[in-house]
Amino acid sequence: MRVDPILLRARGTPDSQSLTAYLAAGGYNAWEKVLQMTPEAVTAEVTLSELRGRGGAGFPTGRKWSFIPKDHPGPRYLVCNADESEPGTFKDRELIEHDPHLVVEGIAIAAFAIKASTAFVYIRGEFVRWAKILERAIAEARNKGYLGKGVLGSGYSLEIVVHRGAGAYICGEETALIESIEGKRGFPRLKPPFPAVAGLFGKPTIVNNVETLACLPHIINRGAKWFASIGRPRNTGPKLFCVSGHVQRPGVVELPLGVPFREIIFEHCGGIRDGRELKAFFPGGSSAPILSADQLDVRADFDACAEAGSMLGSGGVIVLDDTVDIVEAAANLAHFYAHESCGQCTPCREGSDWAVDILERILDGHGRPGDLELLQRICTYASGGMTICPLGDAFALPIASMVKKFAGEFERRIAAATPSPPRKKPVLPWSGPSHGFGR
Amino acid sequence: MTTHPNLPEVPDGPSEVTFDARLDKKITETLKRYPNQRAALLPTLWLCQERFGWISPGVMRAVAARLGESPAYVEGVVTFYTMFRTRPPARYVLQVCRTLSCAVCGGKELLEHLTRTLGIAVGERTPDGLFELQAVECLGACGSAPVIQINDDYYENMSPEKIDAVLAELGKKE
């Protein structure tokens, strides 16, 4: 199936970062339209579109907005989550690179809907170039009166502040992100209260992903019904899939929600590279339980992935061919989570560290009988609500799925293992600071 | 030198750090964007790292004084985030992504190649202070693996040959 891009329509057009090009393509029309509407009408339209959050959780956006207490007097905040740190995810960068004004317009619409007059963009620290692109777009829009005091002659004012992170995966989690804007370590908060009630600086706050916000101008321009007609029931709209790993043509592809992974991988990304065979794939970033080659016909939407025992997450499809050693892949990911655990909760901090130790000794040929049971037990106790934020699940569920689906590979290594004094030795050497704990 | 039984030795840097007028003005402008002073901590640290190259204990004390925080609080934040440098960096910091998508698409080989050609292990720097090699977690550019970040810039779709050319170019500039 060939589909005309909606979110990525500017990709490939020259000078697409400029306001001139954006205006020529009908940019900020939705914003002008929104300024004639009531915030409630905007929220109703987005609710009707059935847009679900593109950051990973897939929560209905309109419903999220509606959690803001109606009668709350003081300020509220909109936060655009551009932390993009989930391994296998690189779509927000693509949107900012090719269409920064689409993101800015989306931020403006969401801020208006929740009656916020300040919005923050939290962008990961490594994205220096993309933070600059956004800052330039915001300044340009402000100069032309699309932002700032009394937007386009209306009574509504909006300032957008770009806030750079400084290297921490956990700050993609919305409460850790809020802490980080407040000038603290990125420690996730206990919920409730949810950010919509008490978030940034204790005020009602909505955190939306870049891609979620980029859908808004299109919903306003073309209507909620049009948006809801794309994709599948309860899984509506276009979605950016980030395909990485062993495909012929890796990259970001835009398709309606609900296309099968087979189509994404084989039709749009040219299939597996070098004539190899598909072994397994992560459907939604490395925190989503792995799917095996016989699950290619699972549909790439929130509900179908959940039914298949995984999740669509951020849409990061990591494709692994038959050259990949699953034990090594598991050790690689365990290392990521052990490094990125903020250290607040014991099951996550200690569990991820233990998972690395066990997986690395199996990899090094020193696995012990009972190691797989121990690993599964660690994963059980780190997931399912045992931690303040979902990082416990994020490391435990994919590792548990790899051990379960590819048990033979782990067992063979353990059967052939030689005893050795236990010793920490990373698979890949890692250097540099950690988040104060563990690796 | 500050020493701690479990940590490598860290140079102290200058004991007294003062902000010049330009930096001070930038911090003042930053403060205006936030409802309280503490929220300006990350952007202020970024400004300082840009200005001084790294966040020395002296810089932490100066930032703390400027924002009305304790030096211990500032140090706690600085050491949580991996991108704030708590030691003087080499001229070029090579950060090779080690996470899955890069690792299976040549990232592992790239890292090995760099340790060989530069003659240093991960975490070390070349004796001339030009290059420092680090392995980092996912840089969010998995579609163009393997990826290296050198200072602020991304170098994507890398290969041993391409990175050799990049390093030769950077070396020539010095």
Coordinates of C-alpha atoms in Angstrom, one line a residue:
Chain A
M1 CA 0.0 0.0 0.0
R2 CA 1.3 3.5 -0.9
V3 CA 0.0 6.3 1.3
D4 CA 0.6 10.0 0.9
P5 CA 2.4 11.3 3.9
I6 CA 0.5 13.6 6.3
L7 CA 2.9 14.2 9.1
L8 CA 5.9 14.0 6.9
R9 CA 4.5 15.8 4.0
A10 CA 7.3 18.4 4.2
R11 CA 10.1 15.8 4.1
G12 CA 12.0 16.4 0.9
T13 CA 10.7 19.8 0.1
P14 CA 13.4 22.5 0.0
D15 CA 13.7 25.0 2.9
S16 CA 10.9 23.1 4.8
Q17 CA 12.1 24.5 8.1
S18 CA 11.2 28.1 7.2
L19 CA 8.0 29.9 8.1
T20 CA 7.6 31.0 4.5
A21 CA 7.5 27.4 3.2
Y22 CA 5.2 26.4 6.1
L23 CA 2.8 29.2 5.3
A24 CA 2.9 28.4 1.6
A25 CA 1.7 24.8 2.5
G26 CA -1.2 26.2 4.5
G27 CA 0.6 26.4 7.8
Y28 CA -0.9 28.1 10.8
N29 CA -4.4 28.0 9.2
A30 CA -5.4 25.6 12.0
W31 CA -4.0 27.9 14.6
E32 CA -6.1 30.8 13.2
K33 CA -9.1 28.6 13.2
V34 CA -8.5 27.5 16.8
L35 CA -8.3 31.1 18.0
Q36 CA -11.9 31.5 16.9
M37 CA -13.0 28.4 18.8
T38 CA -13.4 27.8 22.5
P39 CA -10.9 25.6 24.3
E40 CA -13.7 23.1 25.1
A41 CA -14.6 22.8 21.4
V42 CA -10.9 22.1 20.5
T43 CA -10.8 19.4 23.2
A44 CA -14.1 17.9 21.9
E45 CA -12.7 17.8 18.3
V46 CA -9.5 16.0 19.4
T47 CA -11.5 13.6 21.6
L48 CA -13.7 12.8 18.6
S49 CA -10.6 12.1 16.4
E50 CA -9.7 9.3 18.9
L51 CA -6.1 10.4 18.7
R52 CA -4.0 8.4 21.1
G53 CA -0.7 9.5 22.5
R54 CA 2.3 8.7 20.3
G55 CA 4.9 8.8 23.1
G56 CA 4.4 5.2 24.1
A57 CA 1.4 4.7 26.4
G58 CA -1.3 5.3 23.7
F59 CA -3.6 7.2 26.1
P60 CA -6.4 9.1 24.4
T61 CA -5.2 12.7 24.1
G62 CA -8.5 14.5 24.5
R63 CA -9.3 12.5 27.6
K64 CA -5.9 13.4 29.1
W65 CA -6.6 17.1 28.5
S66 CA -10.0 16.7 30.2
F67 CA -8.4 15.7 33.5
I68 CA -7.3 19.3 34.1
P69 CA -9.6 20.6 36.9
K70 CA -12.1 22.8 35.2
D71 CA -12.2 25.6 37.8
H72 CA -8.5 25.8 38.5
P73 CA -7.6 29.4 38.7
G74 CA -3.8 30.0 38.4
P75 CA -1.4 29.0 35.6
R76 CA -1.3 25.6 33.9
Y77 CA 1.4 24.3 31.6
L78 CA 1.7 22.4 28.4
V79 CA 4.9 20.4 27.9
C80 CA 6.0 19.0 24.6
N81 CA 8.0 15.8 25.2
A82 CA 10.9 15.7 22.8
D83 CA 13.2 13.6 25.0
E84 CA 13.1 10.8 22.4
S85 CA 15.3 8.3 24.2
E86 CA 13.6 4.9 23.8
P87 CA 16.1 2.7 21.9
G88 CA 14.8 2.3 18.3
T89 CA 12.9 5.6 18.3
F90 CA 13.9 8.5 16.0
K91 CA 10.7 10.0 14.7
D92 CA 10.5 13.2 16.7
R93 CA 13.9 14.3 15.4
E94 CA 12.6 13.7 11.9
L95 CA 9.5 15.9 12.5
I96 CA 11.6 18.7 14.0
E97 CA 14.2 18.4 11.2
H98 CA 11.7 18.6 8.4
D99 CA 8.7 20.5 9.8
P100 CA 9.5 22.4 13.0
H101 CA 6.6 24.8 12.5
L102 CA 4.1 21.9 12.5
V103 CA 5.4 21.0 15.9
V104 CA 5.1 24.6 17.1
E105 CA 1.6 24.9 15.7
G106 CA 0.6 21.7 17.5
I107 CA 2.0 23.0 20.7
A108 CA 0.0 26.2 20.3
I109 CA -3.2 24.3 19.7
A110 CA -2.8 22.0 22.7
A111 CA -1.8 24.9 25.0
F112 CA -4.9 26.8 23.9
A113 CA -7.1 23.8 24.6
I114 CA -5.8 23.5 28.2
K115 CA -5.7 27.3 28.6
A116 CA -2.0 27.4 29.2
S117 CA 0.0 30.6 28.5
T118 CA 3.4 29.0 28.8
A119 CA 4.6 25.8 27.1
F120 CA 7.9 24.0 27.5
V121 CA 9.6 21.8 25.0
Y122 CA 11.8 19.3 26.8
I123 CA 14.3 18.1 24.3
R124 CA 17.1 15.6 25.0
G125 CA 20.4 17.2 25.6
E126 CA 22.2 15.4 22.7
F127 CA 19.8 17.0 20.2
V128 CA 21.7 20.3 20.1
R129 CA 21.0 20.9 16.4
W130 CA 17.3 20.1 16.7
A131 CA 16.9 22.3 19.8
K132 CA 18.3 25.2 17.7
I133 CA 15.9 24.4 14.8
L134 CA 13.0 24.6 17.2
E135 CA 14.2 27.8 18.8
R136 CA 14.6 29.4 15.4
A137 CA 11.0 28.3 14.4
I138 CA 9.6 29.6 17.7
A139 CA 11.4 33.0 17.2
E140 CA 10.1 33.2 13.6
A141 CA 6.5 32.5 14.6
R142 CA 6.8 34.9 17.5
N143 CA 8.0 37.7 15.2
K144 CA 5.1 37.2 12.9
G145 CA 2.6 37.3 15.8
Y146 CA 1.7 33.6 15.8
L147 CA 3.1 33.4 19.4
G148 CA 3.7 36.0 22.1
K149 CA 1.4 38.5 23.7
G150 CA -2.1 38.8 22.2
V151 CA -1.6 36.1 19.5
L152 CA -2.9 37.4 16.0
G153 CA -4.8 40.2 17.7
S154 CA -6.7 37.8 20.0
G155 CA -6.8 38.0 23.8
Y156 CA -4.7 34.9 24.1
S157 CA -1.0 34.9 24.9
L158 CA 1.5 32.1 24.6
E159 CA 5.2 31.8 25.2
I160 CA 7.1 28.6 24.3
V161 CA 10.4 27.8 26.1
V162 CA 12.8 25.2 24.9
H163 CA 14.4 23.4 27.8
R164 CA 17.3 21.1 27.1
G165 CA 17.8 17.8 29.0
A166 CA 21.3 16.7 29.9
G167 CA 21.5 13.0 29.3
A168 CA 19.0 10.8 31.1
Y169 CA 16.6 8.3 29.5
I170 CA 14.3 8.5 32.5
C171 CA 13.5 12.1 31.8
G172 CA 11.2 10.8 29.0
E173 CA 8.9 9.6 31.7
E174 CA 6.5 12.6 32.3
T175 CA 7.0 13.1 36.0
A176 CA 10.8 12.8 35.8
L177 CA 10.6 15.2 32.9
I178 CA 8.7 17.7 35.1
E179 CA 11.3 17.3 37.9
S180 CA 14.0 17.9 35.4
I181 CA 12.4 21.2 34.2
E182 CA 12.1 22.2 37.8
G183 CA 15.9 21.9 38.1
K184 CA 16.1 18.6 39.9
R185 CA 17.5 15.2 39.4
G186 CA 15.2 13.2 37.1
F187 CA 13.4 11.1 39.7
P188 CA 9.9 10.0 38.7
R189 CA 7.1 11.1 41.1
L190 CA 4.6 8.8 42.8
K191 CA 1.1 9.1 41.2
P192 CA -1.4 10.3 42.1
P193 CA -1.5 13.2 42.0
F194 CA -1.3 13.0 38.2
P195 CA 0.4 15.9 36.4
A196 CA -3.0 17.0 35.0
V197 CA -3.9 17.9 38.6
A198 CA -0.5 18.8 40.1
G199 CA 2.4 18.8 37.7
L200 CA 5.0 21.3 36.7
F201 CA 5.6 23.8 39.6
G202 CA 2.6 22.1 41.3
K203 CA 0.2 23.4 38.6
P204 CA -2.0 21.4 36.3
T205 CA 0.2 20.1 33.4
I206 CA -0.2 18.2 30.3
V207 CA 2.7 16.4 28.7
N208 CA 2.3 15.4 25.1
N209 CA 4.7 13.8 22.7
V210 CA 6.0 15.7 19.6
E211 CA 4.2 13.4 17.2
T212 CA 0.9 13.6 19.1
L213 CA 1.1 17.4 18.9
A214 CA 2.0 17.3 15.2
C215 CA -1.3 15.5 14.5
L216 CA -3.3 18.4 15.9
P217 CA -3.1 21.0 13.1
H218 CA -4.2 18.2 10.7
I219 CA -7.2 17.3 12.9
I220 CA -8.3 20.9 13.1
N221 CA -7.8 21.5 9.4
R222 CA -9.4 18.4 8.0
G223 CA -11.7 17.4 10.9
A224 CA -11.9 14.7 13.5
K225 CA -13.9 12.4 11.2
W226 CA -11.3 12.5 8.5
F227 CA -8.6 11.6 11.1
A228 CA -10.7 8.9 12.6
S229 CA -11.2 7.4 9.1
I230 CA -7.5 6.6 8.9
G231 CA -6.3 3.4 10.5
R232 CA -8.5 1.1 12.5
P233 CA -11.3 1.5 15.2
R234 CA -9.8 2.9 18.4
N235 CA -6.4 3.1 16.7
T236 CA -6.9 6.1 14.4
G237 CA -4.6 8.3 12.3
P238 CA -1.3 8.1 10.7
K239 CA 1.7 6.9 12.7
L240 CA 5.5 7.3 12.2
F241 CA 7.3 3.9 12.4
C242 CA 11.0 4.1 13.1
V243 CA 12.5 1.0 11.5
S244 CA 16.1 0.2 12.5
G245 CA 18.3 -2.9 12.5
H246 CA 18.7 -5.4 9.7
V247 CA 16.4 -4.0 7.0
Q248 CA 17.5 -3.0 3.5
R249 CA 16.2 0.6 4.0
P250 CA 16.0 1.7 7.6
G251 CA 14.3 5.0 8.4
V252 CA 11.1 6.6 9.4
V253 CA 8.0 5.5 7.5
E254 CA 4.5 7.0 7.8
L255 CA 1.6 4.6 7.6
P256 CA -1.9 4.3 9.0
L257 CA -2.1 2.6 12.3
G258 CA -3.0 -1.0 12.0
V259 CA -0.9 -2.1 9.0
P260 CA 0.8 -5.5 9.6
F261 CA 4.4 -5.5 10.6
R262 CA 5.1 -7.7 7.6
E263 CA 4.1 -4.7 5.3
I264 CA 6.2 -2.2 7.2
I265 CA 9.3 -4.4 7.2
F266 CA 9.0 -6.0 3.8
E267 CA 7.2 -3.5 1.6
H268 CA 8.3 -0.2 3.0
C269 CA 11.8 -1.0 4.2
G270 CA 12.9 -3.5 1.6
G271 CA 12.9 -6.6 3.8
I272 CA 15.8 -8.2 5.6
R273 CA 19.3 -7.1 4.4
D274 CA 21.7 -9.3 2.6
G275 CA 19.2 -12.0 1.9
R276 CA 19.2 -13.1 5.6
E277 CA 16.1 -14.4 7.5
L278 CA 14.1 -12.5 10.0
K279 CA 14.7 -13.8 13.6
A280 CA 12.7 -11.5 15.7
F281 CA 11.6 -7.8 16.1
F282 CA 10.7 -5.3 18.8
P283 CA 7.4 -3.7 17.7
G284 CA 7.6 -0.6 19.8
G285 CA 11.1 0.3 21.1
S286 CA 13.3 -1.9 23.2
S287 CA 10.9 -1.7 26.2
A288 CA 8.3 -3.7 24.2
P289 CA 8.4 -7.5 24.6
I290 CA 10.0 -9.1 21.5
L291 CA 8.0 -10.7 18.8
S292 CA 9.2 -13.7 16.8
A293 CA 9.3 -14.1 13.0
D294 CA 6.0 -16.0 13.0
Q295 CA 4.2 -12.9 14.4
L296 CA 4.8 -10.7 11.4
D297 CA 1.1 -10.5 10.7
V298 CA 0.4 -8.8 13.9
R299 CA -1.1 -5.4 13.2
A300 CA 1.0 -2.3 14.1
D301 CA -1.5 -0.6 16.4
F302 CA -2.0 -0.2 20.2
D303 CA -4.6 -2.9 20.7
A304 CA -3.2 -5.5 18.3
C305 CA 0.2 -5.3 19.8
A306 CA -1.2 -5.6 23.3
E307 CA -3.2 -8.6 22.3
A308 CA 0.0 -10.2 20.9
G309 CA 1.6 -9.7 24.4
S310 CA 3.7 -6.7 23.5
M311 CA 3.1 -3.0 22.9
L312 CA 3.2 -0.5 20.1
G313 CA 5.1 1.9 22.4
S314 CA 6.7 4.7 20.5
G315 CA 6.6 2.8 17.1
G316 CA 10.3 1.9 17.2
V317 CA 10.6 -1.3 15.2
I318 CA 13.9 -2.9 15.8
V319 CA 14.5 -5.7 13.3
L320 CA 17.0 -8.5 14.1
D321 CA 18.1 -11.1 11.5
D322 CA 19.4 -14.6 12.0
T323 CA 22.9 -13.5 12.7
V324 CA 21.8 -12.0 16.0
D325 CA 22.7 -13.7 19.2
I326 CA 19.7 -13.2 21.4
V327 CA 21.7 -13.7 24.6
E328 CA 24.0 -10.8 23.5
A329 CA 21.0 -8.7 22.5
A330 CA 19.4 -9.3 26.0
A331 CA 22.7 -8.4 27.7
N332 CA 23.0 -5.3 25.6
L333 CA 19.6 -4.0 26.5
A334 CA 19.9 -5.0 30.2
H335 CA 23.0 -2.8 30.2
F336 CA 21.0 0.1 28.8
Y337 CA 18.4 -0.2 31.5
A338 CA 20.9 -0.7 34.3
H339 CA 22.6 2.4 33.2
E340 CA 19.4 4.4 32.9
S341 CA 17.6 3.3 36.1
C342 CA 17.4 6.4 38.2
G343 CA 18.0 4.4 41.3
Q344 CA 15.0 5.3 43.4
C345 CA 13.3 1.9 43.5
T346 CA 15.2 -1.2 44.6
P347 CA 13.5 -3.7 42.2
C348 CA 14.6 -1.7 39.2
R349 CA 18.0 -0.5 40.4
E350 CA 19.2 -3.8 41.8
G351 CA 17.2 -6.0 39.4
S352 CA 18.6 -4.4 36.3
D353 CA 22.1 -4.6 37.7
W354 CA 21.6 -8.3 38.5
A355 CA 20.1 -9.0 35.1
V356 CA 23.3 -7.6 33.5
D357 CA 25.5 -9.8 35.8
I358 CA 23.6 -12.9 35.0
L359 CA 23.3 -12.3 31.2
E360 CA 26.9 -11.4 30.9
R361 CA 28.1 -14.5 32.7
I362 CA 25.9 -16.6 30.4
L363 CA 27.3 -14.8 27.4
D364 CA 30.9 -15.3 28.7
G365 CA 30.3 -19.0 29.0
H366 CA 30.0 -19.1 32.7
G367 CA 26.2 -19.4 33.1
R368 CA 25.0 -21.5 36.1
P369 CA 22.1 -23.9 36.4
G370 CA 19.2 -22.0 37.7
D371 CA 20.3 -18.7 36.2
L372 CA 17.3 -18.5 33.9
E373 CA 14.9 -19.1 36.7
L374 CA 16.7 -16.4 38.8
L375 CA 16.5 -14.0 35.8
Q376 CA 12.7 -14.7 35.4
R377 CA 12.2 -14.1 39.1
I378 CA 14.0 -10.8 39.0
C379 CA 11.9 -9.8 36.0
T380 CA 8.7 -10.8 37.8
Y381 CA 9.5 -8.8 40.9
A382 CA 10.6 -5.7 38.9
S383 CA 7.4 -5.4 36.8
G384 CA 3.7 -5.1 37.3
G385 CA 3.6 -2.0 39.5
M386 CA 6.5 -2.8 41.8
T387 CA 8.2 0.5 40.9
I388 CA 7.3 4.2 41.0
C389 CA 7.6 4.5 37.2
P390 CA 7.4 1.9 34.3
L391 CA 11.2 1.6 33.9
G392 CA 11.0 -1.6 36.0
D393 CA 8.6 -3.1 33.4
A394 CA 10.6 -1.6 30.6
F395 CA 13.7 -3.7 31.4
A396 CA 11.9 -6.7 32.9
L397 CA 9.3 -7.5 30.2
P398 CA 11.5 -7.5 27.1
I399 CA 14.2 -9.6 28.9
A400 CA 11.6 -12.0 30.2
S401 CA 10.2 -12.3 26.6
M402 CA 13.6 -13.0 25.1
V403 CA 14.3 -15.7 27.7
K404 CA 10.9 -17.2 27.1
K405 CA 10.8 -17.1 23.3
F406 CA 14.4 -18.1 22.8
A407 CA 15.0 -20.3 25.8
G408 CA 17.0 -22.8 23.8
E409 CA 19.7 -20.3 23.0
F410 CA 20.2 -19.4 26.7
E411 CA 20.0 -23.1 27.8
R412 CA 22.6 -24.2 25.3
R413 CA 25.0 -21.7 26.6
I414 CA 24.4 -22.6 30.2
A415 CA 24.8 -26.4 29.4
A416 CA 28.1 -25.7 27.7
A417 CA 29.3 -23.3 30.4
T418 CA 32.4 -23.8 32.5
P419 CA 32.5 -22.6 36.1
S420 CA 34.4 -19.5 36.8
P421 CA 34.8 -17.1 39.6
P422 CA 32.0 -14.5 39.2
R423 CA 33.4 -11.3 38.0
K424 CA 31.9 -8.1 36.5
K425 CA 33.0 -7.7 33.0
P426 CA 30.9 -5.7 30.6
V427 CA 30.0 -7.1 27.2
L428 CA 30.9 -3.8 25.6
P429 CA 33.1 -1.5 27.7
W430 CA 31.2 1.5 28.9
S431 CA 32.6 4.7 30.2
G432 CA 31.4 8.0 31.4
P433 CA 29.2 8.9 34.3
S434 CA 26.0 7.0 35.3
H435 CA 23.1 8.5 37.1
G436 CA 24.8 8.2 40.4
F437 CA 24.0 4.6 41.0
G438 CA 25.0 1.3 39.5
R439 CA 26.6 1.3 36.1
Chain B
M1 CA 42.8 16.8 43.4
T2 CA 39.6 15.5 45.1
T3 CA 39.9 11.9 46.0
H4 CA 37.3 9.4 47.0
P5 CA 38.0 5.7 47.6
N6 CA 35.5 4.6 44.8
L7 CA 36.1 7.3 42.3
P8 CA 38.9 8.3 40.0
E9 CA 40.8 11.4 40.9
V10 CA 39.0 14.5 39.7
P11 CA 40.8 17.8 39.2
D12 CA 39.4 20.7 41.2
G13 CA 39.8 23.4 38.6
P14 CA 40.0 27.0 39.7
S15 CA 38.8 27.4 43.3
E16 CA 37.2 30.7 42.6
V17 CA 35.0 31.1 39.5
T18 CA 33.5 34.4 38.5
F19 CA 30.9 34.9 35.7
D20 CA 31.9 37.6 33.2
A21 CA 29.3 40.2 32.2
R22 CA 28.2 38.3 29.1
L23 CA 27.6 35.1 30.9
D24 CA 25.9 36.8 33.7
K25 CA 23.5 38.6 31.4
K26 CA 22.6 35.3 29.7
I27 CA 21.9 33.8 33.1
T28 CA 19.7 36.8 34.0
E29 CA 17.8 36.3 30.7
T30 CA 17.4 32.6 31.4
L31 CA 16.0 33.3 34.9
K32 CA 13.2 35.4 33.3
R33 CA 11.8 32.4 31.5
Y34 CA 11.1 30.4 34.6
P35 CA 8.7 31.0 37.6
N36 CA 11.5 30.2 40.1
Q37 CA 15.3 30.3 40.2
R38 CA 15.8 26.5 40.7
A39 CA 14.2 25.8 37.3
A40 CA 16.9 27.7 35.6
L41 CA 19.6 25.3 37.0
L42 CA 19.9 23.1 33.9
P43 CA 20.1 25.9 31.4
T44 CA 22.5 27.8 33.6
L45 CA 24.7 24.7 33.8
W46 CA 24.6 24.4 30.0
L47 CA 25.7 28.0 29.7
C48 CA 28.6 27.4 32.1
Q49 CA 29.7 24.2 30.3
E50 CA 29.7 26.2 27.1
R51 CA 31.8 28.9 28.7
F52 CA 34.2 26.9 30.8
G53 CA 34.2 23.6 28.9
W54 CA 33.3 21.6 32.1
I55 CA 31.5 22.0 35.4
S56 CA 34.3 22.2 38.0
P57 CA 33.6 22.3 41.7
G58 CA 34.3 26.0 41.5
V59 CA 31.7 26.4 38.8
M60 CA 29.2 24.4 40.9
R61 CA 29.8 26.8 43.8
A62 CA 29.4 29.9 41.7
V63 CA 26.1 28.5 40.1
A64 CA 24.9 27.6 43.6
A65 CA 25.5 31.1 44.8
R66 CA 23.9 32.7 41.8
L67 CA 20.7 30.6 42.0
G68 CA 20.5 30.5 45.8
E69 CA 21.1 26.8 46.1
S70 CA 23.7 24.9 48.1
P71 CA 26.7 23.6 46.3
A72 CA 25.7 20.1 47.4
Y73 CA 22.4 20.4 45.7
V74 CA 24.0 21.6 42.5
E75 CA 26.5 18.8 42.6
G76 CA 23.7 16.3 43.1
V77 CA 22.0 17.5 39.9
V78 CA 25.2 17.8 37.9
T79 CA 26.2 14.2 38.6
F80 CA 22.8 12.8 37.8
Y81 CA 22.9 13.9 34.2
T82 CA 25.5 12.2 32.0
M83 CA 26.2 15.2 29.7
F84 CA 27.5 17.5 32.3
R85 CA 31.3 17.1 32.3
T86 CA 32.9 16.9 35.7
R87 CA 36.4 16.8 34.3
P88 CA 38.1 18.8 31.5
P89 CA 37.2 17.1 28.2
A90 CA 39.5 16.4 25.3
R91 CA 39.2 18.7 22.3
Y92 CA 36.9 16.2 20.6
V93 CA 34.8 13.8 22.6
L94 CA 33.8 10.8 20.5
Q95 CA 30.6 9.2 21.8
V96 CA 29.9 5.9 20.1
C97 CA 26.4 4.5 20.5
R98 CA 26.5 1.1 22.1
T99 CA 22.8 0.3 22.3
L100 CA 21.1 -2.5 20.3
S101 CA 20.3 -1.0 16.9
C102 CA 23.8 0.5 16.5
A103 CA 25.5 -2.6 18.1
V104 CA 24.0 -5.0 15.5
C105 CA 24.7 -2.6 12.6
G106 CA 28.4 -2.2 12.9
G107 CA 28.6 -0.1 16.1
K108 CA 30.6 -2.8 18.0
E109 CA 33.1 -3.0 15.2
L110 CA 33.3 0.8 15.0
L111 CA 34.2 1.0 18.7
E112 CA 36.8 -1.7 18.3
H113 CA 38.2 0.1 15.3
L114 CA 38.5 3.4 17.2
T115 CA 40.3 1.8 20.2
R116 CA 42.8 0.3 17.7
T117 CA 43.4 3.4 15.6
L118 CA 43.5 5.8 18.5
G119 CA 45.5 3.4 20.6
I120 CA 43.3 4.1 23.6
A121 CA 40.6 2.2 25.6
V122 CA 37.1 3.3 26.0
G123 CA 37.1 6.1 28.7
E124 CA 40.6 7.2 27.8
R125 CA 42.0 10.1 25.8
T126 CA 44.9 10.4 23.4
P127 CA 48.1 11.8 24.9
D128 CA 47.9 15.0 22.8
G129 CA 44.5 15.7 24.4
L130 CA 42.8 15.7 21.0
F131 CA 40.4 12.7 21.2
E132 CA 38.5 11.1 24.0
L133 CA 36.6 7.9 23.4
Q134 CA 33.3 7.0 25.1
A135 CA 30.6 4.4 24.6
V136 CA 27.2 5.8 25.3
E137 CA 23.6 4.6 25.3
C138 CA 21.1 5.2 22.5
L139 CA 21.5 8.6 20.7
G140 CA 18.1 8.4 19.1
A141 CA 19.3 8.1 15.5
C142 CA 18.9 4.3 15.1
G143 CA 17.8 4.5 11.5
S144 CA 21.2 5.7 10.5
A145 CA 23.3 3.3 12.6
P146 CA 26.0 3.2 13.6
V147 CA 26.1 6.7 15.0
I148 CA 28.8 8.7 16.7
Q149 CA 28.3 12.1 18.4
I150 CA 31.4 14.2 18.3
N151 CA 31.0 17.2 20.7
D152 CA 27.6 18.6 19.6
D153 CA 27.5 17.0 16.1
Y154 CA 26.0 13.7 15.0
Y155 CA 27.9 11.6 12.5
E156 CA 25.6 9.0 11.1
N157 CA 25.8 5.9 8.9
M158 CA 29.4 5.6 10.0
S159 CA 32.0 3.0 9.0
P160 CA 35.6 2.5 9.9
E161 CA 36.7 4.2 6.7
K162 CA 34.3 7.2 7.1
I163 CA 35.3 7.8 10.7
D164 CA 38.9 7.7 9.8
A165 CA 38.3 10.5 7.3
V166 CA 36.3 12.5 9.9
L167 CA 39.1 12.2 12.4
A168 CA 41.7 13.1 9.9
E169 CA 39.7 16.2 9.0
L170 CA 39.2 17.2 12.7
G171 CA 42.9 16.5 13.4
K172 CA 43.9 18.8 10.6
K173 CA 41.9 21.7 12.0
E174 CA 44.1 21.8 15.1

